[in-house]
Coordinates of C-alpha atoms in Angstrom, one line a residue:
M245 CA 0.0 0.0 0.0
T246 CA 1.2 3.5 -0.9
A247 CA 0.4 6.4 1.3
T248 CA -0.5 9.5 -0.6
P249 CA -0.3 12.7 1.6
S250 CA -3.0 15.2 1.4
P251 CA -1.8 18.5 -0.2
N252 CA -2.8 20.3 3.0
M253 CA -1.3 17.8 5.4
T254 CA 1.6 19.0 7.7
A255 CA 4.1 16.6 9.0
T256 CA 5.2 17.4 12.6
P257 CA 8.4 15.6 13.4
N258 CA 8.9 13.9 16.8
P259 CA 11.5 16.0 18.8
N260 CA 13.2 12.8 19.8
M261 CA 13.3 11.4 16.3
T262 CA 16.7 11.0 14.7
A263 CA 17.1 11.0 11.0
T264 CA 19.6 8.4 9.8
P265 CA 20.8 9.1 6.3
N266 CA 21.2 6.3 3.9
P267 CA 25.0 5.8 3.3
N268 CA 24.5 5.7 -0.4
M269 CA 22.3 8.7 -0.6
T270 CA 23.7 11.8 -2.5
A271 CA 22.4 15.3 -1.9
T272 CA 22.1 17.2 -5.1
P273 CA 21.8 21.0 -4.5
S274 CA 19.3 23.0 -6.4
P275 CA 21.0 25.4 -8.9
N276 CA 19.3 28.3 -7.1
M277 CA 20.1 27.1 -3.6
T278 CA 22.1 29.4 -1.4
T279 CA 24.1 28.1 1.5
T280 CA 24.3 30.5 4.4
P281 CA 27.0 29.5 6.9
S282 CA 26.4 29.5 10.6
P283 CA 28.3 32.3 12.4
N284 CA 30.2 29.6 14.3
M285 CA 30.8 27.4 11.3
T286 CA 34.5 26.7 10.5
A287 CA 35.4 25.6 7.0
T288 CA 38.2 23.1 7.0
P289 CA 39.7 22.6 3.6
S290 CA 40.5 19.1 2.3
P291 CA 44.2 18.5 2.1
N292 CA 43.9 17.8 -1.6
M293 CA 41.6 20.8 -2.3
T294 CA 42.9 23.4 -4.7
A295 CA 41.6 26.9 -4.6
V296 CA 41.2 28.4 -8.1
P297 CA 40.7 32.2 -7.9
G298 CA 37.9 33.7 -9.7
H299 CA 38.4 36.2 -12.5
N300 CA 37.4 39.2 -10.4
M301 CA 38.7 37.9 -7.1
T302 CA 40.9 40.3 -5.0
T303 CA 43.3 39.0 -2.4
T304 CA 43.5 41.2 0.7
P305 CA 46.6 40.5 2.9
G306 CA 46.0 39.7 6.5
P307 CA 47.2 41.9 9.3
N308 CA 50.1 39.5 10.0
M309 CA 51.2 39.0 6.3
T310 CA 54.7 40.3 5.5
T311 CA 55.4 42.0 2.2
T312 CA 59.0 41.8 0.8
A313 CA 60.0 45.2 -0.7
Q314 CA 61.7 45.4 -4.1
P315 CA 65.4 46.6 -4.1
A316 CA 65.9 50.3 -4.8
T317 CA 66.9 51.2 -8.3
T318 CA 68.7 54.5 -7.4
A319 CA 72.5 54.2 -7.6
A320 CA 74.5 55.3 -4.6
K321 CA 76.4 58.6 -4.7
L322 CA 80.1 58.4 -5.5
E323 CA 82.5 58.7 -2.7
P324 CA 84.7 61.9 -3.0
N325 CA 88.3 61.3 -4.0
T326 CA 90.0 64.1 -6.0
T327 CA 93.4 62.5 -6.3
V328 CA 94.5 63.1 -9.9
E329 CA 96.1 60.3 -11.8
S330 CA 97.9 60.6 -15.1
L331 CA 95.7 60.7 -18.2
Q332 CA 97.0 58.3 -20.9
G333 CA 96.0 59.5 -24.3
A334 CA 94.1 62.5 -25.6
I335 CA 90.4 63.1 -25.1
S336 CA 88.5 62.8 -28.4
R337 CA 85.0 63.1 -29.8
T338 CA 84.9 59.6 -31.2
D339 CA 81.9 58.5 -29.1
C340 CA 79.9 61.8 -29.4
G341 CA 76.3 61.1 -30.4
K342 CA 76.8 57.4 -29.7
S343 CA 77.3 56.9 -26.0
E344 CA 78.3 60.4 -25.0
L345 CA 76.6 63.8 -25.1
C346 CA 79.1 66.4 -26.3
A347 CA 79.4 70.2 -26.6
A348 CA 82.3 72.0 -28.3
Q349 CA 83.5 75.4 -29.5
P350 CA 84.1 75.6 -32.4
E351 CA 81.2 73.2 -33.1
D352 CA 82.4 69.7 -33.9
C353 CA 86.0 70.4 -33.1
D354 CA 88.1 67.5 -31.8
P355 CA 90.2 68.1 -28.7
S356 CA 92.6 65.3 -29.8
E357 CA 93.6 67.4 -32.9
A358 CA 95.8 70.5 -33.1
G359 CA 94.1 73.8 -32.8
S360 CA 91.9 75.6 -30.3
C361 CA 89.0 73.5 -29.0
F362 CA 86.9 73.8 -25.9
F363 CA 85.1 70.5 -25.2
V364 CA 83.0 68.7 -22.6
S365 CA 81.2 65.3 -22.8
A366 CA 78.9 63.4 -20.5
K367 CA 78.2 59.6 -20.4
R368 CA 75.7 58.2 -17.9
T369 CA 76.8 55.1 -16.0
N370 CA 73.9 54.6 -13.6
G371 CA 71.4 56.7 -11.7
Q372 CA 72.8 60.3 -11.2
N373 CA 76.3 59.1 -11.9
F374 CA 78.2 60.2 -15.0
E375 CA 81.6 60.0 -16.6
F376 CA 82.8 63.4 -17.9
A377 CA 85.6 64.5 -20.2
L378 CA 86.8 68.2 -20.3
A379 CA 89.4 69.9 -22.4
G380 CA 90.4 73.5 -23.4
E381 CA 93.3 75.9 -23.8
S382 CA 94.2 78.0 -20.7
D383 CA 97.2 79.0 -18.7
G384 CA 95.0 78.8 -15.6
Y385 CA 92.0 76.5 -15.5
V386 CA 89.2 75.0 -17.6
A387 CA 85.9 74.3 -15.8
A388 CA 82.6 72.6 -16.6
S389 CA 79.4 73.9 -14.9
L390 CA 75.9 72.4 -14.7
S391 CA 73.0 74.8 -14.3
T392 CA 69.3 73.9 -13.8
D393 CA 68.4 77.0 -16.0
T394 CA 70.1 78.9 -18.7
A395 CA 71.4 81.7 -16.4
L396 CA 74.9 80.9 -15.0
G397 CA 75.8 81.8 -11.5
G398 CA 73.0 80.5 -9.2
N399 CA 75.2 78.2 -7.1
D400 CA 75.9 76.0 -10.2
T401 CA 77.8 72.8 -9.6
T402 CA 81.2 73.2 -11.2
Y403 CA 84.2 70.8 -11.9
V404 CA 87.5 72.6 -12.2
C405 CA 90.7 71.3 -13.8
A406 CA 93.6 73.7 -13.1
N407 CA 97.2 73.9 -14.4
N408 CA 99.3 73.7 -11.3
N409 CA 102.9 73.9 -12.5
G410 CA 102.3 71.6 -15.5
M411 CA 100.1 69.1 -13.5
V412 CA 96.4 69.0 -13.2
Q413 CA 94.8 69.9 -9.9
F414 CA 91.1 69.2 -9.5
F415 CA 88.6 71.3 -7.5
G416 CA 84.9 71.0 -6.8
A417 CA 83.1 74.4 -6.7
V418 CA 79.9 76.3 -7.1
L419 CA 79.5 79.3 -9.3
N420 CA 77.7 82.2 -7.8
N421 CA 77.7 85.8 -9.1
N422 CA 80.6 85.0 -11.4
V423 CA 82.7 83.8 -8.5
F424 CA 83.9 80.2 -7.8
M425 CA 83.6 79.0 -4.2
K426 CA 85.4 75.7 -3.6
T427 CA 83.4 72.9 -2.2
E428 CA 83.5 69.1 -1.9
L429 CA 81.5 67.3 -4.6
N430 CA 80.8 63.6 -5.2
V431 CA 83.7 63.1 -7.6
N432 CA 86.3 60.4 -8.0
S433 CA 88.4 58.6 -10.7
V434 CA 90.0 61.9 -11.7
K435 CA 92.7 61.8 -14.5
G436 CA 94.4 64.7 -16.2
R437 CA 97.3 66.0 -18.1
V438 CA 98.7 69.4 -19.3
T439 CA 100.3 69.7 -22.8
G440 CA 101.5 73.2 -23.4
N441 CA 98.5 75.4 -22.6
K442 CA 96.0 72.5 -23.3
I443 CA 94.3 71.1 -20.1
E444 CA 92.5 67.8 -20.3
C445 CA 90.8 65.8 -17.6
T446 CA 88.3 63.0 -17.1
F447 CA 86.4 62.2 -13.9
A448 CA 83.3 60.4 -12.6
A449 CA 80.7 62.5 -10.7
T450 CA 77.2 62.3 -9.1
V451 CA 75.3 65.2 -10.7
P452 CA 72.9 67.3 -8.7
V453 CA 69.1 66.8 -8.8
S454 CA 67.6 68.8 -11.6
R455 CA 64.4 71.0 -11.3
N456 CA 62.4 68.1 -12.9
R457 CA 63.4 65.3 -10.6
A458 CA 62.3 62.7 -13.1
S459 CA 64.9 64.0 -15.7
L460 CA 68.6 64.7 -16.0
S461 CA 68.3 68.0 -17.8
F462 CA 70.8 70.8 -17.4
S463 CA 72.6 73.6 -19.2
M464 CA 76.3 72.9 -19.6
A465 CA 79.0 75.5 -19.6
V466 CA 82.7 75.5 -20.2
S467 CA 84.8 78.4 -18.9
T468 CA 88.4 79.4 -18.4
G469 CA 90.3 81.7 -16.1
S470 CA 93.4 82.4 -14.1
F471 CA 94.8 80.2 -11.4
N472 CA 97.3 81.8 -9.0
N473 CA 98.4 80.3 -5.7
G474 CA 95.3 78.2 -5.4
T475 CA 92.9 81.1 -6.3
L476 CA 90.5 80.7 -9.2
G477 CA 90.0 83.9 -11.2
K478 CA 86.7 85.0 -12.7
P479 CA 85.4 82.7 -15.4
N480 CA 85.5 83.6 -19.1
T481 CA 82.6 81.5 -20.6
R482 CA 83.4 79.7 -23.8
I483 CA 80.4 77.4 -24.1
Q484 CA 76.9 77.7 -22.6
T485 CA 74.3 75.3 -24.0
N486 CA 70.6 75.1 -24.0
I487 CA 68.8 72.8 -21.5
V488 CA 69.8 69.2 -22.5
D489 CA 69.2 65.7 -21.2
L490 CA 72.6 64.5 -20.1
S491 CA 71.5 60.9 -20.5
N492 CA 70.6 61.3 -24.1
S493 CA 73.6 61.2 -26.3
N494 CA 71.5 62.5 -29.3
S495 CA 70.2 65.6 -27.5
T496 CA 70.4 68.7 -29.7
V497 CA 73.2 71.0 -28.3
T498 CA 73.4 74.6 -29.2
N499 CA 76.0 77.0 -27.9
Q500 CA 74.1 80.1 -26.7
I501 CA 77.3 82.2 -26.8
Q502 CA 77.7 83.8 -30.2
T503 CA 81.4 84.5 -30.8
T504 CA 82.4 86.8 -33.6
T505 CA 86.0 87.0 -34.6
V506 CA 87.3 90.1 -36.5
T507 CA 90.5 89.6 -38.3
P508 CA 92.1 92.9 -39.5
T509 CA 94.0 93.0 -42.8
T510 CA 97.5 94.3 -42.5
T511 CA 100.1 95.6 -45.0
P512 CA 103.5 94.0 -45.2
S513 CA 104.8 96.8 -43.0
G514 CA 102.3 95.8 -40.3
A515 CA 100.0 98.9 -40.6
V516 CA 96.3 98.2 -40.4
V517 CA 94.5 98.9 -43.7
L518 CA 91.5 101.1 -43.3
Q519 CA 88.1 99.7 -44.3
Q520 CA 86.6 101.3 -47.4
S521 CA 83.7 102.7 -45.5
L522 CA 86.0 104.5 -43.1
S523 CA 88.0 105.9 -46.0
Q524 CA 84.9 107.2 -47.7
A525 CA 83.7 108.8 -44.5
L526 CA 87.0 110.6 -44.0
M527 CA 87.0 111.9 -47.6
I528 CA 83.6 113.3 -47.1
S529 CA 84.6 115.0 -43.9
L530 CA 87.6 116.6 -45.5
G531 CA 85.4 117.8 -48.4
V532 CA 83.0 119.5 -46.1
L533 CA 85.9 121.2 -44.2
I534 CA 87.4 122.6 -47.4
L535 CA 84.0 124.0 -48.6
A536 CA 83.6 125.7 -45.2
M537 CA 87.0 127.4 -45.6
L538 CA 86.2 128.8 -49.1

């Protein structure tokens, strides 16, 4: 006989009745069923259970989780050591535009060749650290300055290579109001030599922080001056560039100083030949004077 329950019949379970599940019975959840855990329920994962994160799942670290920081990418500043070693071989512009940013006066001159040439180059090694080469003609010193703007003299970091009785002596300095004040800079690996009145030196330096901290942009300057008993004379600027990225060897470099050289024509006896315009002016003045006397 089969018992068919009435649709309105309610089954009231006995409070002492225990339901014994069939060991072969499988509970199949409804697709719309939601399981709400008890507040005291603890979920114990199976040792073989693998958690596969959902596409939008976000992992929030617990209060006791330790995060390992990535190593810093900023290179350490160079330790100062301005002992000058002998420079073997002349500085040249071979790597200009390849691995070095260069500025020169005259433009494209090569300091390794004969003739006047003021030259500076910069090659980035890491972080704020660079290798520099500096050359120029002077009986006193040749200096390279870095300015965060195009106006020299606002405490600009300067590297000075001076001729001290035929040997290079190196100074760190800041340029302010056209006067050098010696100071210690993060410079080492200095090498130099003096050949006649040509001063050449190379060195490694940690450059200052530029106005835009994310870049390495400066105006470069090369200057010369006197050097007497350790005193640096006022600078005579030979090169002053536009703002350039020192780390970009292909930066466009323009010398902001326009130099005009006037070469007078002389007679074999050494007298200066007057320009035609000056001669004409003199003749006109004489003519006016003669007419006034008549």
